[in-house]
Structures are given as structure tokens and as C-alpha cells.
PDB file of C-alpha atoms in Angstrom:
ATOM      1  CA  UNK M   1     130.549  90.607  95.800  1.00 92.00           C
ATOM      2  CA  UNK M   2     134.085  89.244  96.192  1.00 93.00           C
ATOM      3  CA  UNK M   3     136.790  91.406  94.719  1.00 93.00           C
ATOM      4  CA  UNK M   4     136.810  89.108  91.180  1.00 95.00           C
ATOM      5  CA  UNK M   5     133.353  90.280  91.173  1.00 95.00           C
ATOM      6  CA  UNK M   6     134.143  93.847  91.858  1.00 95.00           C
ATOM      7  CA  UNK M   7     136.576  94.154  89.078  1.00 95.00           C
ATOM      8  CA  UNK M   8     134.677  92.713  86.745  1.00 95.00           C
ATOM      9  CA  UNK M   9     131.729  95.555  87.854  1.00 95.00           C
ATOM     10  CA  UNK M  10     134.635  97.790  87.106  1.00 95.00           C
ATOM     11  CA  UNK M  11     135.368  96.841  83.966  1.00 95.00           C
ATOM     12  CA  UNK M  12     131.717  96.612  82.856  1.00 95.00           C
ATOM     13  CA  UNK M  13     130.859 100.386  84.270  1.00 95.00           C
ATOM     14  CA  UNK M  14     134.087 101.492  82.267  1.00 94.00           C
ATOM     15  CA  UNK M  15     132.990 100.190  79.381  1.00 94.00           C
ATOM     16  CA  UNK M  16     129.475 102.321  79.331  1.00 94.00           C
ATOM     17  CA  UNK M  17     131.534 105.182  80.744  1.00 93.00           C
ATOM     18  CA  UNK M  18     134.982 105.589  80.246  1.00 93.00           C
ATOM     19  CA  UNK M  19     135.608 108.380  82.970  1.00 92.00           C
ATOM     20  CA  UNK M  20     135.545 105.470  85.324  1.00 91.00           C
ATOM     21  CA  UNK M  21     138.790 104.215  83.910  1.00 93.00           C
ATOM     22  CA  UNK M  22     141.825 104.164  86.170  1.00 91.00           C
ATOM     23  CA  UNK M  23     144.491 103.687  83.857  1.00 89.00           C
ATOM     24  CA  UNK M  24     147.216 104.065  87.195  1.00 92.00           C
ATOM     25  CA  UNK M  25     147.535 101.200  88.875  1.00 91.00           C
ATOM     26  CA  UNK M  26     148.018 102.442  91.862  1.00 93.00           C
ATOM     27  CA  UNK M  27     144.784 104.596  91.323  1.00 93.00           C
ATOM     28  CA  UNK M  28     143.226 101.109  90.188  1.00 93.00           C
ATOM     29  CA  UNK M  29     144.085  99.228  93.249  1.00 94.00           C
ATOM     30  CA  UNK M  30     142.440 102.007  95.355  1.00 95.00           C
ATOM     31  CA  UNK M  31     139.597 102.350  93.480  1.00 94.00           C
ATOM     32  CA  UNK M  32     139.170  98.402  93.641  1.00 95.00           C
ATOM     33  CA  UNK M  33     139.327  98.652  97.505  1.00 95.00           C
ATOM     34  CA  UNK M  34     137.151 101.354  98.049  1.00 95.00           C
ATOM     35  CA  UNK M  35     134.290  99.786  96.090  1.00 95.00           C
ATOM     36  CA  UNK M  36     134.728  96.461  97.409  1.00 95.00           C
ATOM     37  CA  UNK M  37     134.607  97.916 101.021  1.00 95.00           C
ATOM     38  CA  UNK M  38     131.366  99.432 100.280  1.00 94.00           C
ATOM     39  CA  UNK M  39     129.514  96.932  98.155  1.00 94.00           C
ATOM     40  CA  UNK M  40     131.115  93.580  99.966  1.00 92.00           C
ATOM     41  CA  UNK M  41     127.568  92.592 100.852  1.00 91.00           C
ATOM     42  CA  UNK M  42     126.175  93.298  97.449  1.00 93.00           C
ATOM     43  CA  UNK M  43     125.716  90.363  95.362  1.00 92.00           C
ATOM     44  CA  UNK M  44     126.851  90.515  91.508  1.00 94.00           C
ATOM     45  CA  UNK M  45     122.899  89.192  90.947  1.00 92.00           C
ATOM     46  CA  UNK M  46     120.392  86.978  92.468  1.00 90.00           C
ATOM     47  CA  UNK M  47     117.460  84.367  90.687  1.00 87.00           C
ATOM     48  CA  UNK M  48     114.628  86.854  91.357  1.00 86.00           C
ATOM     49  CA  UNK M  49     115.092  90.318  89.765  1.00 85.00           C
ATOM     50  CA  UNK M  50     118.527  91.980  91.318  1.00 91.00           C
ATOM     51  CA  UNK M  51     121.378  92.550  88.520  1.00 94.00           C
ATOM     52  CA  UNK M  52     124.433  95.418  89.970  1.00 94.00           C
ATOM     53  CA  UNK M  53     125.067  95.747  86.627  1.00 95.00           C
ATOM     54  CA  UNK M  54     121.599  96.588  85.789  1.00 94.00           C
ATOM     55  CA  UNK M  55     121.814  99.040  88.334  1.00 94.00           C
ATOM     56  CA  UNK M  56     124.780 100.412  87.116  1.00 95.00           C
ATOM     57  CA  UNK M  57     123.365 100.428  84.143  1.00 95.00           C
ATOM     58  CA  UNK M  58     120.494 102.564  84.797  1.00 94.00           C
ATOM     59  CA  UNK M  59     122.264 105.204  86.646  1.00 95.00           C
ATOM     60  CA  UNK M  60     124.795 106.197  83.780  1.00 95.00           C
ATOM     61  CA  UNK M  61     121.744 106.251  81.723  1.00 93.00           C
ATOM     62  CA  UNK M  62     119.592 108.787  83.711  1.00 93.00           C
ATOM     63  CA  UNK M  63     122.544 110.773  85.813  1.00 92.00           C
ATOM     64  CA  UNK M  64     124.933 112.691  84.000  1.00 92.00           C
ATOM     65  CA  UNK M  65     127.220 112.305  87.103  1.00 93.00           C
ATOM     66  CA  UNK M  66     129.741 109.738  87.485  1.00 93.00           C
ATOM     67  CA  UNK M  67     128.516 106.337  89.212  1.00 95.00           C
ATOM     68  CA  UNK M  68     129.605 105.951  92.725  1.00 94.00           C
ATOM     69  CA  UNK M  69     129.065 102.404  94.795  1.00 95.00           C
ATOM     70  CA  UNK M  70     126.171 104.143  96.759  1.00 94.00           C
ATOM     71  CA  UNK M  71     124.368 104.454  93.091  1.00 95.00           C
ATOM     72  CA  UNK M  72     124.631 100.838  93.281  1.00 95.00           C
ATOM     73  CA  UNK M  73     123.945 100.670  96.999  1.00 94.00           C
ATOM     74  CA  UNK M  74     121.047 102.619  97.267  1.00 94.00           C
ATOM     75  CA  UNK M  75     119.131 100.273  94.841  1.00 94.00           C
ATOM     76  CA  UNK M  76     120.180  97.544  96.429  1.00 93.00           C
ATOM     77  CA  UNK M  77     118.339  98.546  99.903  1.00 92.00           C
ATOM     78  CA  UNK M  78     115.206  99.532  97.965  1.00 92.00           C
ATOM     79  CA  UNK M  79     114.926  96.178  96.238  1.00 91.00           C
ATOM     80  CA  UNK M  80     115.933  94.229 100.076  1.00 89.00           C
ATOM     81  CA  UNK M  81     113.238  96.963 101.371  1.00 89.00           C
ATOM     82  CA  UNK M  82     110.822  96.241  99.000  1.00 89.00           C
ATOM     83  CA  UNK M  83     110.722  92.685  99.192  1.00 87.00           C
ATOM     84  CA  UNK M  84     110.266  91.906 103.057  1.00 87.00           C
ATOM     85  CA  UNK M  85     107.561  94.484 102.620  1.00 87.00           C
ATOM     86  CA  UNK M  86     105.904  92.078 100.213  1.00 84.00           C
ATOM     87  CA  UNK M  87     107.039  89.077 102.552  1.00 86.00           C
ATOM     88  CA  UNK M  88     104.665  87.493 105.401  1.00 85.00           C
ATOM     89  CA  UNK M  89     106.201  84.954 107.610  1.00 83.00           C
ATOM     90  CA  UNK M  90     105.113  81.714 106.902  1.00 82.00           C
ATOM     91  CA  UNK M  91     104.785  79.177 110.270  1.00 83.00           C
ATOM     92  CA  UNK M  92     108.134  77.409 110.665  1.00 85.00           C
ATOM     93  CA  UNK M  93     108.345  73.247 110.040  1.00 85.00           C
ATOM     94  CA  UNK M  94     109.995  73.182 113.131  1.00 85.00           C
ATOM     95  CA  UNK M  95     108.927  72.173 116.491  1.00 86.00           C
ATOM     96  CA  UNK M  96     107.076  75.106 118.145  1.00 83.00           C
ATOM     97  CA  UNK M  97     108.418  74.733 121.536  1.00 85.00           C
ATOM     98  CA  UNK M  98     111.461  75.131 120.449  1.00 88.00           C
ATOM     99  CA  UNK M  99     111.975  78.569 120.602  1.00 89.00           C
ATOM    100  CA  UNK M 100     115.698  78.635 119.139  1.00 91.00           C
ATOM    101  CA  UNK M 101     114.719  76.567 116.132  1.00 91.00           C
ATOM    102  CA  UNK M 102     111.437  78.794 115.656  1.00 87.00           C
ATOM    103  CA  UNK M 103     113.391  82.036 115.247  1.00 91.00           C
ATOM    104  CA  UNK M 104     116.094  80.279 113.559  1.00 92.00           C
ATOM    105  CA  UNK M 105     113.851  79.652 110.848  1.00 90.00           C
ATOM    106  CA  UNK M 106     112.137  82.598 110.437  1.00 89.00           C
ATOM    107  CA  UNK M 107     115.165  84.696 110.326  1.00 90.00           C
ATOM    108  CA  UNK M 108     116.661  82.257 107.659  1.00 91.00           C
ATOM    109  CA  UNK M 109     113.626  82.455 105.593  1.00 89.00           C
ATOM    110  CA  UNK M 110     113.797  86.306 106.067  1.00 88.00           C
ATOM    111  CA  UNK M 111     117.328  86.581 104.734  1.00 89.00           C
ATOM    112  CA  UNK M 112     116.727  84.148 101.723  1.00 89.00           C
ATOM    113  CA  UNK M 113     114.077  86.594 100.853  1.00 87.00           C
ATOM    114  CA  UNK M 114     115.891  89.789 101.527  1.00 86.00           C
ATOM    115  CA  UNK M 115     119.235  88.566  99.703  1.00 84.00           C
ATOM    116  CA  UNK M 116     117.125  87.265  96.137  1.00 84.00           C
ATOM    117  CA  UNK M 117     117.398  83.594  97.085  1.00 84.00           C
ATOM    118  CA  UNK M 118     114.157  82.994  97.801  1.00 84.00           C
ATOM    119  CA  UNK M 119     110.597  84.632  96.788  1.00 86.00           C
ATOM    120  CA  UNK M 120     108.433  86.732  99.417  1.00 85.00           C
ATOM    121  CA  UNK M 121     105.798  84.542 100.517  1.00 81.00           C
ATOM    122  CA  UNK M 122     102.613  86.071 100.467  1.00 74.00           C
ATOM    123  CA  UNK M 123      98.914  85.352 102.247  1.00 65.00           C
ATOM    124  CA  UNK M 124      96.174  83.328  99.695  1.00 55.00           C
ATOM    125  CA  UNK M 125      94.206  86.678  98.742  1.00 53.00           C
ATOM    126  CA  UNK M 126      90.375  85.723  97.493  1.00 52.00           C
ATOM    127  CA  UNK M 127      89.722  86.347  94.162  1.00 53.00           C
ATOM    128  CA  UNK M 128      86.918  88.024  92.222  1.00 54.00           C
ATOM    129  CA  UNK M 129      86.612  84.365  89.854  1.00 58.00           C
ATOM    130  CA  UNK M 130      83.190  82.890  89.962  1.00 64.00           C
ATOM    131  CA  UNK M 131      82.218  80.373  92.143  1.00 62.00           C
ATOM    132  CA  UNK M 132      82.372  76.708  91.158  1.00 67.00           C
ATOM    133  CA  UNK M 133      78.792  75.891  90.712  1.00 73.00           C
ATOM    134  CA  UNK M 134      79.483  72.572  92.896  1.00 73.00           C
ATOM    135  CA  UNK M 135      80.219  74.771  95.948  1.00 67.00           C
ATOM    136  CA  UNK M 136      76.938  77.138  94.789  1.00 69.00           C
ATOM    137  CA  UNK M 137      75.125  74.345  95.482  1.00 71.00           C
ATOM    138  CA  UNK M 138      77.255  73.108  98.549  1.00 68.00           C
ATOM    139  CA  UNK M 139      76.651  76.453 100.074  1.00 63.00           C
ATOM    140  CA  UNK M 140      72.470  76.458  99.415  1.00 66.00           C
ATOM    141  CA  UNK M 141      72.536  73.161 101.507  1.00 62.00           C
ATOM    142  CA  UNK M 142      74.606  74.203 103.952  1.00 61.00           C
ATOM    143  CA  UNK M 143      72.957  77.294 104.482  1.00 61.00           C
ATOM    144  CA  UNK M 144      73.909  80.113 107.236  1.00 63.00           C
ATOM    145  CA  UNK M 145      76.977  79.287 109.093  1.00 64.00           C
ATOM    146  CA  UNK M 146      75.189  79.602 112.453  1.00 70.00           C
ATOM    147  CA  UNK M 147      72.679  77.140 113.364  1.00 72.00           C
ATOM    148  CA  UNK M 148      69.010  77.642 113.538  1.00 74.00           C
ATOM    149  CA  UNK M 149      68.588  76.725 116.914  1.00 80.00           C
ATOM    150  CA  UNK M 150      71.515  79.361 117.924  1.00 80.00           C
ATOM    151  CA  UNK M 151      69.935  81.824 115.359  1.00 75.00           C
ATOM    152  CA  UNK M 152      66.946  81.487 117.389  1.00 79.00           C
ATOM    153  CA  UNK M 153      68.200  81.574 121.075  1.00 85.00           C
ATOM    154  CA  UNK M 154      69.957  84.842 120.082  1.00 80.00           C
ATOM    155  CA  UNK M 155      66.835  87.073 118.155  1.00 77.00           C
ATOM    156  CA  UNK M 156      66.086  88.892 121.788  1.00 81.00           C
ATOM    157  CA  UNK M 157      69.468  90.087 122.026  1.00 80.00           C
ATOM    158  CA  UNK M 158      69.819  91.551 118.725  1.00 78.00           C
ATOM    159  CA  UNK M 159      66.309  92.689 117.619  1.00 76.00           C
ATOM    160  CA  UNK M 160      67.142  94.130 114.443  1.00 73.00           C
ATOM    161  CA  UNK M 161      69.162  91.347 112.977  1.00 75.00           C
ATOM    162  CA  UNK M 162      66.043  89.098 113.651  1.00 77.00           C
ATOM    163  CA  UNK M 163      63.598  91.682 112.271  1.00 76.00           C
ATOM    164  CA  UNK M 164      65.815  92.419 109.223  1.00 76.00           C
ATOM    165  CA  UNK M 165      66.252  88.599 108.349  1.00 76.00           C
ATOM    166  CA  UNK M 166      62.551  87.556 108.945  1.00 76.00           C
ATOM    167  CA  UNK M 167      62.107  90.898 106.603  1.00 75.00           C
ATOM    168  CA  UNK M 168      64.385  88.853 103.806  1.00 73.00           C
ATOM    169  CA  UNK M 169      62.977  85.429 104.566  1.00 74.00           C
ATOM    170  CA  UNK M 170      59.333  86.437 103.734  1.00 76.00           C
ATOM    171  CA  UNK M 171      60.495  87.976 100.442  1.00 75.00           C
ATOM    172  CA  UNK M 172      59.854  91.920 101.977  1.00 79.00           C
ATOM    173  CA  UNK M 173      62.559  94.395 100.755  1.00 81.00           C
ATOM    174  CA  UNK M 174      65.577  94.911 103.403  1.00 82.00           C
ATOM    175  CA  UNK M 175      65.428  98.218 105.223  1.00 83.00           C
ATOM    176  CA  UNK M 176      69.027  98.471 106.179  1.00 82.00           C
ATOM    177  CA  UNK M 177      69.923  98.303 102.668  1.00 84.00           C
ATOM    178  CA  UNK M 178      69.134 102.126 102.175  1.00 88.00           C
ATOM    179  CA  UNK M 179      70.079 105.115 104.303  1.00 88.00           C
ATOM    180  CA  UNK M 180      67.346 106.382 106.705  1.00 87.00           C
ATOM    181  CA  UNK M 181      66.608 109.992 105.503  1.00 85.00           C
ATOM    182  CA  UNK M 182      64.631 110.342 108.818  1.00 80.00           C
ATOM    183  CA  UNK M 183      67.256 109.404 111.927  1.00 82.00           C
ATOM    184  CA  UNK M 184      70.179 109.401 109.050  1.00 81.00           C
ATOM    185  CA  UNK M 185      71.472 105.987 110.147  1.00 82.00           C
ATOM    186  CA  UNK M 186      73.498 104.662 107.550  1.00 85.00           C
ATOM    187  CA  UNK M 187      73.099 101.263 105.183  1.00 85.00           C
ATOM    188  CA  UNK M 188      73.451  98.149 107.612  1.00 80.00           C
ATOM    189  CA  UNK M 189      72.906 100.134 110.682  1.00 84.00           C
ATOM    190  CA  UNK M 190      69.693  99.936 112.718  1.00 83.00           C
ATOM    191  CA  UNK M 191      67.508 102.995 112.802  1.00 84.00           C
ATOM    192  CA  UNK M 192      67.554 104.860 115.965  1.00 82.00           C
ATOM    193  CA  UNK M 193      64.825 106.617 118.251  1.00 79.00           C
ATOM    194  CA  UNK M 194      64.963 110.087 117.811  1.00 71.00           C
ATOM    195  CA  UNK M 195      62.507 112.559 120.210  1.00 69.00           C
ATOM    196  CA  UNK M 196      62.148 116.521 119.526  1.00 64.00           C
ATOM    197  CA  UNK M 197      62.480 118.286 122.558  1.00 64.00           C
ATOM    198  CA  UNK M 198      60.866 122.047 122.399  1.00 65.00           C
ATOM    199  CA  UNK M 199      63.518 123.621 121.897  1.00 66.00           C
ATOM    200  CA  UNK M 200      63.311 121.920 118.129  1.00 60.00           C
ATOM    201  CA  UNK M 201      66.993 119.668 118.857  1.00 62.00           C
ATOM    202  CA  UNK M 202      66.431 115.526 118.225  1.00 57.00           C
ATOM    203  CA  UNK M 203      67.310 113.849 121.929  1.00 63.00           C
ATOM    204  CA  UNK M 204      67.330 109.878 122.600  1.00 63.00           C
ATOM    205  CA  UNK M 205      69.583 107.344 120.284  1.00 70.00           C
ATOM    206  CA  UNK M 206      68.285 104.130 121.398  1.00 76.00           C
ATOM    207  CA  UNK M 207      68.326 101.479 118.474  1.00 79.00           C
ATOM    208  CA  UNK M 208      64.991 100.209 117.088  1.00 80.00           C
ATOM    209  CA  UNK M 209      64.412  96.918 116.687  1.00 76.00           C
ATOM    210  CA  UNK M 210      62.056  97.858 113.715  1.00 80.00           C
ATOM    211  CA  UNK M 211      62.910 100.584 111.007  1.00 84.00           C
ATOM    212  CA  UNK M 212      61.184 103.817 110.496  1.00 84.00           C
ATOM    213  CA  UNK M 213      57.865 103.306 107.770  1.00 87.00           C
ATOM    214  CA  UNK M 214      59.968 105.911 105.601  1.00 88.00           C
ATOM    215  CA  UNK M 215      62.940 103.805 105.367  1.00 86.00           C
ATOM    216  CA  UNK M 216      61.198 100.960 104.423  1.00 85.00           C
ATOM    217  CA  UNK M 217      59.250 102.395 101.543  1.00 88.00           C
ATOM    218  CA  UNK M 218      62.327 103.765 100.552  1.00 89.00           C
ATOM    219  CA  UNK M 219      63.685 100.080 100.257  1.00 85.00           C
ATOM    220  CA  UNK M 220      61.069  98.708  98.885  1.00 86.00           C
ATOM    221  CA  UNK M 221      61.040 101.270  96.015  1.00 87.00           C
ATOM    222  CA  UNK M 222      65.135 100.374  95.480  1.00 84.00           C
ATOM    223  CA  UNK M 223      63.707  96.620  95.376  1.00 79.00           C
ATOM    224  CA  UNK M 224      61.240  97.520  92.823  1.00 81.00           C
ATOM    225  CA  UNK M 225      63.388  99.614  90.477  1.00 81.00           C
ATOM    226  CA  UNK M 226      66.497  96.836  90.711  1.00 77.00           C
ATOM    227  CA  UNK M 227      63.176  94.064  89.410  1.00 73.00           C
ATOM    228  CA  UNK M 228      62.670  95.943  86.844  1.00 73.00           C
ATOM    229  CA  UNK M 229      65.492  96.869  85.140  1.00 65.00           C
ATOM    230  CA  UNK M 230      66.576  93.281  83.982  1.00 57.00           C
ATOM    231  CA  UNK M 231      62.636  92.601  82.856  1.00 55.00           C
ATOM    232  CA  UNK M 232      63.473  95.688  81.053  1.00 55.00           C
ATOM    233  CA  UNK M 233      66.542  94.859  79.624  1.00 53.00           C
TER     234      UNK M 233
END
């Protein structure tokens, strides 16, 4: 704010509270000063959401004390704060090997979005909408995003993928969808060998390529019950 804009603050805070009022001049020209060395780099508002006198506002609503320019100040910083929190960089137009240009940009676009002039740019987020029944179908013809052949080539390395999605393909429940209650591995995780030594303590935590029995009737009783319940309704 420039020192028109200052006054003018002035004049608007001693309206809503008239012990602002400096009716010396003298008094006037200091207090003018003093607020316009504090809140120089404050703007009077911006396009997106920052008012002073808003802030102003506020303050002689909720404080009985009498405004100072850090009541003005301090909101200020939150609302800067708040919105490079809520900013992520987008890439630069420019040139990307050139490195002056590059972080010209980005700290321009930073300021534009820390002073109000610009909005915080944020990532695409997915949505919980329903998918367009175009791409349903796109996506059934498309299939899995790894090819078979590569599916195929890399079942001995990861047994219990394979097992688990030959399980699925054959229409058999899905054993990792449950928690083993035998070696307690938890839903998506393979089940793991566990021996009893004598002394009554489970040793060995080798991964199975094939889940325990109990874990599998255990998912194909979850199957059964989640079949029934629409027929049912």
C-alpha cells in the first residue's frame, strides 16, 4: 500500500473505531508513517480473497484491543502462507536449458500467487465420478496393462501373483483378499511358511507361493456371503 492507500485504511479503521483517531496533526503524520513503514508491502486488496480492510475489520470485531498494523500483518502472512501451500509449480513455457529463464519463471509464478494476482495451481486429483461407459468398455478390450507374454515370462519370479490370478481367472475366490488367521499375513500379502520348533515358538518366514487351505475357505466363504446378499436383496 502506498501512503494514499494507508490513509484511506486510516480513515476506514477510524470510522469502526474512533480511538484510532488522531485529531493532532502532528500525531497524524506519525501515525501515517509508522503504518506505512510496516504495511508498505501490503496491498489495499487483491482479485482472489485478500481485503486489509476486511482484516481490519475482523479484528475490531473479535479484539477488544486497539488495531495495530501487525493485526493487519499477521493475516496477511497467513493468507501468502496459505496459498503457496496450496500451490504446485507448474513446468515453465520456457526453454529448459535455460536455467535463468526456468527459475525466472517459477519464481514469477510463485509471487503472482503469493501476492493474490494469480490462483495456486494445483495437480488434476481423480475423482470418485463414474466411469464413462465408453472407456468401461475401452478398458475390457484393452485388458491388463502388462502383456500376456510378459505376464507369462514373469509367473516363476513371483509365484503368488501367478497363483492368485490363475485363482481369479478360473472364477475360484481370491485368498489374499482375507487375512490369514493361521500365519496372520495380512489382505494382499502372500501367506508365509511357518514351522513349530519344540520349544512351541513359529520359526521360518519364507513366502508361499500357494495359501494356507484355511485361508482359502475363509475366502471362499467371504465370496459366498458377498453372492448372496444382492440375490437377497
Amino acid at each position: 500500500m502506498d501512503r494514499r492507500e494507508i490513509a484511506a485504511l486510516l480513515a476506514y479503521i477510524g470510522r469502526l473505531d474512533p480511538r484510532t483517531i488522531r485529531t493532532d496533526q502532528g500525531e497524524a503524520r506519525d501515525q501515517l508513517a509508522q503504518w506505512h513503514e510496516l504495511l508498505g508491502d501490503v496491498p489495499m486488496a487483491t482479485p482472489h480473497g485478500w481485503d486489509a480492510r476486511a482484516a481490519a475489520r475482523q479484528h475490531i470485531r473479535a479484539s477488544p484491543y486497539q488495531i495495530l498494523p501487525a493485526d493487519v500483518a499477521r493475516p496477511w502472512e497467513s493468507y501468502r502462507r496459505d496459498r503457496l501451500n496450496r500451490h504446485t509449480d507448474p513446468t515453465p513455457s520456457v526453454d529448459p536449458d535455460d536455467q535463468a529463464a526456468w527459475t525466472a519463471e517459477l519464481v514469477g509464478t510463485r509471487r503472482a500467487v503469493a501476492s493474490g494476482a494469480a490462483q495456486p495451481a494445483h495437480h488434476r486429483q481423480i475423482t470418485s465420478r463414474r466411469i464413462d461407459p465408453e472407456l468401461e468398455a475401452r478398458l475390457r478390450e484393452v485388458g491388463s496393462c502388462i502383456p500376456p507374454e510378459a505376464r507369462a515370462a514373469l509367473a516363476p519370479y513371483r509365484p503368488a501373483r501367478a497363483a492368485r490370478e490363475a485363482a481369479v481367472a478360473h472364477g475360484q475366490p481370491d485368498a489374499l483378499s482375507v487375512r490369514c488367521e493361521w500365519c496372520q499375513a495380512q489382505v494382499g500379502e502372500p501367506c508365509r511358511r511357518r514351522r513349530i520348533d519344540r520349544d512351541g515358538y513359529a520359526r521360518g518366514n519364507a513366502p508361499r507361493a500357494t495359501p494356507h487351505p484355511g485361508r482359502l475357505d475363509l475366502a471362499a466363504a467371504q465370496q459366498a456371503q458377498e453372492t448372496q446378499q444382492p440375490a437377497m436383496a
